[in-house]
Amino acid sequence: MGAAGVYYVMVTALLSAAGGEKQSRTLRYWVLWTVLWIGFWAVQVCVCMSRVFIAAHFPHQVIAGVFSGMAVAKTFQHVRCIYQASFHRYLGITFFLFSFTLGFYLLLWTFGVDLLWTLEKAQKWCSNPEWVHIDTTPFASLLRNLGILFGLGLALNSHLYQESSRLKQGQQLPFRLGCVAASLLILHVFDAFKPPSHMQLLFYALSFCKSAAVPLATVGLIPYCLSQLLATQDKKAA
């Protein structure tokens, strides 16, 4: 779902930048359109196969994930409220989702329904129980998503984001390329950090903080630093 959403945004953004008016689209545009969409579906097939044969997902899960990711990306292309919502709203939504999920889990647990029953089965029947990582549990996924939501709200309402979006450097190609390169480097650093899994509460807390730091760095910190650097260079050149 994540790969489908991200690559869908990238493909549609490139086509939008290269397309112009619909009536004036040339053969070069349609060649680019074909190449990008073939590449998109090739990546999705590879991701789905890895999920099925390595991560032990069911085929219907990965297929539904691809189309769900595309639907989410398409929907949020037309939703501007994520940029206008206050930090308190982001915080409230994060707290509500966590409280609702935890409360629903405890309610089912009191009735004898354990939502983590698949984890117990996997640890019992897997030839090496260490392969069943805590990172695959529903609560780990929940806290990762909540961390991203919290970090995005914090970044969009920060002084860093508002300052970088106000400056004219934000529309320049060197600024955008610099943001992409720096973001890829930072994401690689974050990905190299593996929270310790011997303590569940510590793992969940660090997973939340790690996920929150990603949008805070890529949306707030990196654009601000690069915009200030380019602004300083423009002043020196003037």
Short mmCIF file of C-alpha atoms in Angstrom, two decimals:
data_model
loop_
_atom_site.label_atom_id
_atom_site.label_comp_id
_atom_site.label_asym_id
_atom_site.label_seq_id
_atom_site.Cartn_x
_atom_site.Cartn_y
_atom_site.Cartn_z
CA MET A 1 0.00 0.00 0.00
CA GLY A 2 2.79 2.39 0.89
CA ALA A 3 4.82 1.69 -2.23
CA ALA A 4 1.75 2.04 -4.45
CA GLY A 5 0.78 5.37 -2.89
CA VAL A 6 4.28 6.85 -3.09
CA TYR A 7 5.01 5.75 -6.65
CA TYR A 8 1.55 6.82 -7.82
CA VAL A 9 2.21 10.34 -6.54
CA MET A 10 5.62 10.42 -8.21
CA VAL A 11 4.32 9.19 -11.57
CA THR A 12 1.34 11.54 -11.68
CA ALA A 13 3.49 14.48 -10.58
CA LEU A 14 6.02 13.85 -13.36
CA LEU A 15 3.27 13.47 -15.94
CA SER A 16 1.58 16.63 -14.73
CA ALA A 17 4.83 18.58 -15.03
CA ALA A 18 5.56 17.21 -18.50
CA GLY A 19 2.04 17.21 -19.89
CA GLY A 20 0.87 20.79 -20.11
CA GLU A 21 -2.47 21.23 -21.87
CA LYS A 22 -4.22 18.02 -22.88
CA GLN A 23 -4.63 19.17 -26.48
CA SER A 24 -0.90 19.95 -26.88
CA ARG A 25 0.51 16.67 -25.60
CA THR A 26 3.12 15.33 -27.99
CA LEU A 27 4.47 11.89 -28.83
CA ARG A 28 7.27 12.44 -26.32
CA TYR A 29 4.68 12.82 -23.56
CA TRP A 30 2.93 9.57 -24.45
CA VAL A 31 6.25 7.73 -24.59
CA LEU A 32 7.04 9.08 -21.12
CA TRP A 33 3.53 8.11 -19.98
CA THR A 34 4.04 4.54 -21.21
CA VAL A 35 7.49 4.18 -19.66
CA LEU A 36 6.44 5.55 -16.28
CA TRP A 37 3.33 3.41 -15.96
CA ILE A 38 5.16 0.27 -17.10
CA GLY A 39 7.80 1.03 -14.49
CA PHE A 40 5.11 1.66 -11.88
CA TRP A 41 3.41 -1.69 -12.43
CA ALA A 42 6.75 -3.51 -12.64
CA VAL A 43 7.66 -2.18 -9.20
CA GLN A 44 4.26 -3.13 -7.80
CA VAL A 45 4.57 -6.69 -9.14
CA CYS A 46 8.01 -7.04 -7.55
CA VAL A 47 6.77 -5.65 -4.23
CA CYS A 48 3.72 -7.93 -4.25
CA MET A 49 5.80 -11.00 -5.03
CA SER A 50 8.24 -10.19 -2.24
CA ARG A 51 5.34 -9.74 0.16
CA VAL A 52 3.82 -13.09 -0.82
CA PHE A 53 6.98 -15.22 -0.94
CA ILE A 54 9.12 -13.50 1.73
CA ALA A 55 6.80 -11.68 4.12
CA ALA A 56 4.14 -14.43 4.01
CA HIS A 57 1.26 -12.18 2.99
CA PHE A 58 -1.85 -13.51 1.27
CA PRO A 59 -2.27 -12.60 -2.44
CA HIS A 60 -5.56 -10.80 -1.88
CA GLN A 61 -3.88 -8.63 0.78
CA VAL A 62 -1.15 -7.33 -1.51
CA ILE A 63 -3.52 -6.78 -4.44
CA ALA A 64 -5.93 -4.86 -2.22
CA GLY A 65 -2.98 -2.92 -0.81
CA VAL A 66 -1.90 -1.72 -4.26
CA PHE A 67 -5.31 -0.37 -5.20
CA SER A 68 -5.90 1.02 -1.71
CA GLY A 69 -2.62 2.91 -1.88
CA MET A 70 -3.51 4.37 -5.27
CA ALA A 71 -6.96 5.37 -4.00
CA VAL A 72 -5.52 7.08 -0.92
CA ALA A 73 -2.95 8.95 -3.02
CA LYS A 74 -5.59 10.05 -5.53
CA THR A 75 -7.92 11.21 -2.76
CA PHE A 76 -5.33 13.25 -0.91
CA GLN A 77 -4.26 15.00 -4.11
CA HIS A 78 -7.54 16.91 -3.83
CA VAL A 79 -7.63 17.33 -0.04
CA ARG A 80 -6.03 20.56 1.14
CA CYS A 81 -7.12 20.34 4.76
CA ILE A 82 -3.96 18.44 5.72
CA TYR A 83 -2.01 21.67 5.13
CA GLN A 84 -4.51 23.88 6.93
CA ALA A 85 -5.29 21.76 10.01
CA SER A 86 -3.82 22.96 13.27
CA PHE A 87 -1.38 20.96 15.34
CA HIS A 88 -4.04 20.50 18.02
CA ARG A 89 -6.25 18.76 15.46
CA TYR A 90 -3.43 16.43 14.44
CA LEU A 91 -2.72 15.72 18.09
CA GLY A 92 -6.40 15.09 18.80
CA ILE A 93 -6.77 12.69 15.87
CA THR A 94 -3.63 10.82 16.93
CA PHE A 95 -4.85 10.48 20.51
CA PHE A 96 -8.34 9.44 19.39
CA LEU A 97 -7.08 6.71 17.05
CA PHE A 98 -4.75 5.32 19.70
CA SER A 99 -7.40 5.39 22.43
CA PHE A 100 -10.08 3.86 20.20
CA THR A 101 -7.80 1.06 19.02
CA LEU A 102 -6.52 0.26 22.49
CA GLY A 103 -10.02 0.38 23.97
CA PHE A 104 -11.42 -1.86 21.24
CA TYR A 105 -8.57 -4.34 21.74
CA LEU A 106 -9.17 -4.46 25.52
CA LEU A 107 -12.92 -4.85 24.97
CA LEU A 108 -12.40 -7.85 22.70
CA TRP A 109 -9.82 -9.25 25.10
CA THR A 110 -12.35 -9.22 27.94
CA PHE A 111 -14.64 -11.35 25.76
CA GLY A 112 -11.85 -13.82 25.09
CA VAL A 113 -10.94 -12.61 21.61
CA ASP A 114 -7.19 -12.15 21.14
CA LEU A 115 -6.34 -10.11 18.05
CA LEU A 116 -2.72 -11.23 18.33
CA TRP A 117 -3.54 -14.92 17.95
CA THR A 118 -1.69 -15.12 14.64
CA LEU A 119 1.52 -14.04 16.36
CA GLU A 120 1.26 -16.92 18.81
CA LYS A 121 0.59 -19.39 16.00
CA ALA A 122 3.54 -18.09 13.99
CA GLN A 123 5.92 -18.38 16.93
CA LYS A 124 4.68 -21.90 17.60
CA TRP A 125 4.95 -23.31 14.09
CA CYS A 126 7.81 -21.29 12.59
CA SER A 127 11.04 -23.29 12.30
CA ASN A 128 12.90 -20.34 13.81
CA PRO A 129 10.73 -18.24 16.18
CA GLU A 130 13.24 -15.38 15.96
CA TRP A 131 12.05 -14.75 12.43
CA VAL A 132 8.69 -13.63 13.83
CA HIS A 133 9.60 -10.05 14.64
CA ILE A 134 7.64 -7.71 16.86
CA ASP A 135 7.71 -5.21 14.00
CA THR A 136 4.99 -7.23 12.25
CA THR A 137 2.43 -6.92 15.05
CA PRO A 138 -0.68 -4.74 14.59
CA PHE A 139 0.35 -2.38 17.39
CA ALA A 140 3.73 -1.78 15.76
CA SER A 141 1.98 -0.79 12.52
CA LEU A 142 -0.47 1.39 14.43
CA LEU A 143 2.25 3.30 16.26
CA ARG A 144 4.25 3.78 13.07
CA ASN A 145 1.23 5.32 11.34
CA LEU A 146 0.35 7.44 14.37
CA GLY A 147 3.94 8.62 14.60
CA ILE A 148 3.89 9.73 10.97
CA LEU A 149 0.57 11.53 11.51
CA PHE A 150 1.87 13.28 14.63
CA GLY A 151 5.17 14.21 12.98
CA LEU A 152 3.41 15.55 9.89
CA GLY A 153 1.17 17.78 11.99
CA LEU A 154 4.16 19.00 13.96
CA ALA A 155 6.15 19.71 10.79
CA LEU A 156 3.37 21.50 8.88
CA ASN A 157 2.66 23.79 11.83
CA SER A 158 6.29 24.49 12.65
CA HIS A 159 8.13 27.74 12.04
CA LEU A 160 10.61 25.82 9.88
CA TYR A 161 8.01 24.75 7.30
CA GLN A 162 6.25 28.12 7.22
CA GLU A 163 9.52 29.96 6.72
CA SER A 164 10.77 27.66 3.94
CA SER A 165 7.44 27.74 2.06
CA ARG A 166 7.37 31.54 2.22
CA LEU A 167 10.74 32.05 0.52
CA LYS A 168 11.08 32.08 -3.26
CA GLN A 169 13.79 29.40 -3.16
CA GLY A 170 11.06 26.81 -2.68
CA GLN A 171 10.15 27.05 -6.39
CA GLN A 172 13.68 26.58 -7.70
CA LEU A 173 14.93 23.29 -9.16
CA PRO A 174 18.20 23.18 -7.13
CA PHE A 175 16.14 23.50 -3.95
CA ARG A 176 13.87 20.61 -4.89
CA LEU A 177 16.72 18.37 -5.99
CA GLY A 178 18.59 19.19 -2.80
CA CYS A 179 15.53 18.31 -0.72
CA VAL A 180 15.18 14.98 -2.52
CA ALA A 181 18.86 14.08 -2.06
CA ALA A 182 18.97 15.14 1.59
CA SER A 183 15.68 13.38 2.34
CA LEU A 184 16.94 10.12 0.85
CA LEU A 185 20.08 10.36 2.97
CA ILE A 186 18.13 11.09 6.14
CA LEU A 187 15.66 8.28 5.44
CA HIS A 188 18.57 5.88 5.00
CA VAL A 189 19.93 6.95 8.40
CA PHE A 190 16.53 6.47 10.03
CA ASP A 191 16.11 3.08 8.38
CA ALA A 192 19.46 1.95 9.80
CA PHE A 193 18.20 2.57 13.34
CA LYS A 194 16.51 -0.55 14.69
CA PRO A 195 14.70 -0.15 18.03
CA PRO A 196 15.52 -2.90 20.53
CA SER A 197 12.87 -5.59 20.47
CA HIS A 198 13.53 -7.27 23.82
CA MET A 199 11.24 -4.77 25.58
CA GLN A 200 7.88 -4.27 23.88
CA LEU A 201 6.99 -0.91 25.44
CA LEU A 202 10.41 0.54 24.61
CA PHE A 203 10.16 -0.80 21.07
CA TYR A 204 6.72 0.72 20.54
CA ALA A 205 7.78 4.08 22.01
CA LEU A 206 10.93 4.29 19.88
CA SER A 207 9.00 3.21 16.77
CA PHE A 208 6.56 6.06 17.35
CA CYS A 209 9.39 8.57 17.83
CA LYS A 210 11.26 7.28 14.79
CA SER A 211 8.18 7.56 12.60
CA ALA A 212 7.42 11.05 13.91
CA ALA A 213 10.97 12.20 13.19
CA VAL A 214 10.75 11.24 9.50
CA PRO A 215 8.15 13.83 8.36
CA LEU A 216 9.55 16.37 10.81
CA ALA A 217 12.94 16.11 9.12
CA THR A 218 11.80 15.81 5.50
CA VAL A 219 8.96 18.36 5.63
CA GLY A 220 10.29 20.84 8.15
CA LEU A 221 14.01 20.67 8.87
CA ILE A 222 15.55 19.86 5.48
CA PRO A 223 13.57 22.42 3.39
CA TYR A 224 14.27 25.11 5.98
CA CYS A 225 18.02 24.48 6.05
CA LEU A 226 18.30 24.36 2.25
CA SER A 227 16.17 27.47 1.76
CA GLN A 228 18.32 29.38 4.23
CA LEU A 229 21.47 28.16 2.49
CA LEU A 230 20.23 29.20 -0.96
CA ALA A 231 19.01 32.54 0.38
CA THR A 232 22.45 33.21 1.84
CA GLN A 233 24.11 32.36 -1.48
CA ASP A 234 21.70 34.65 -3.35
CA LYS A 235 22.56 37.52 -1.01
CA LYS A 236 26.28 36.97 -1.54
CA ALA A 237 25.81 36.84 -5.32
CA ALA A 238 23.84 40.09 -5.23
#
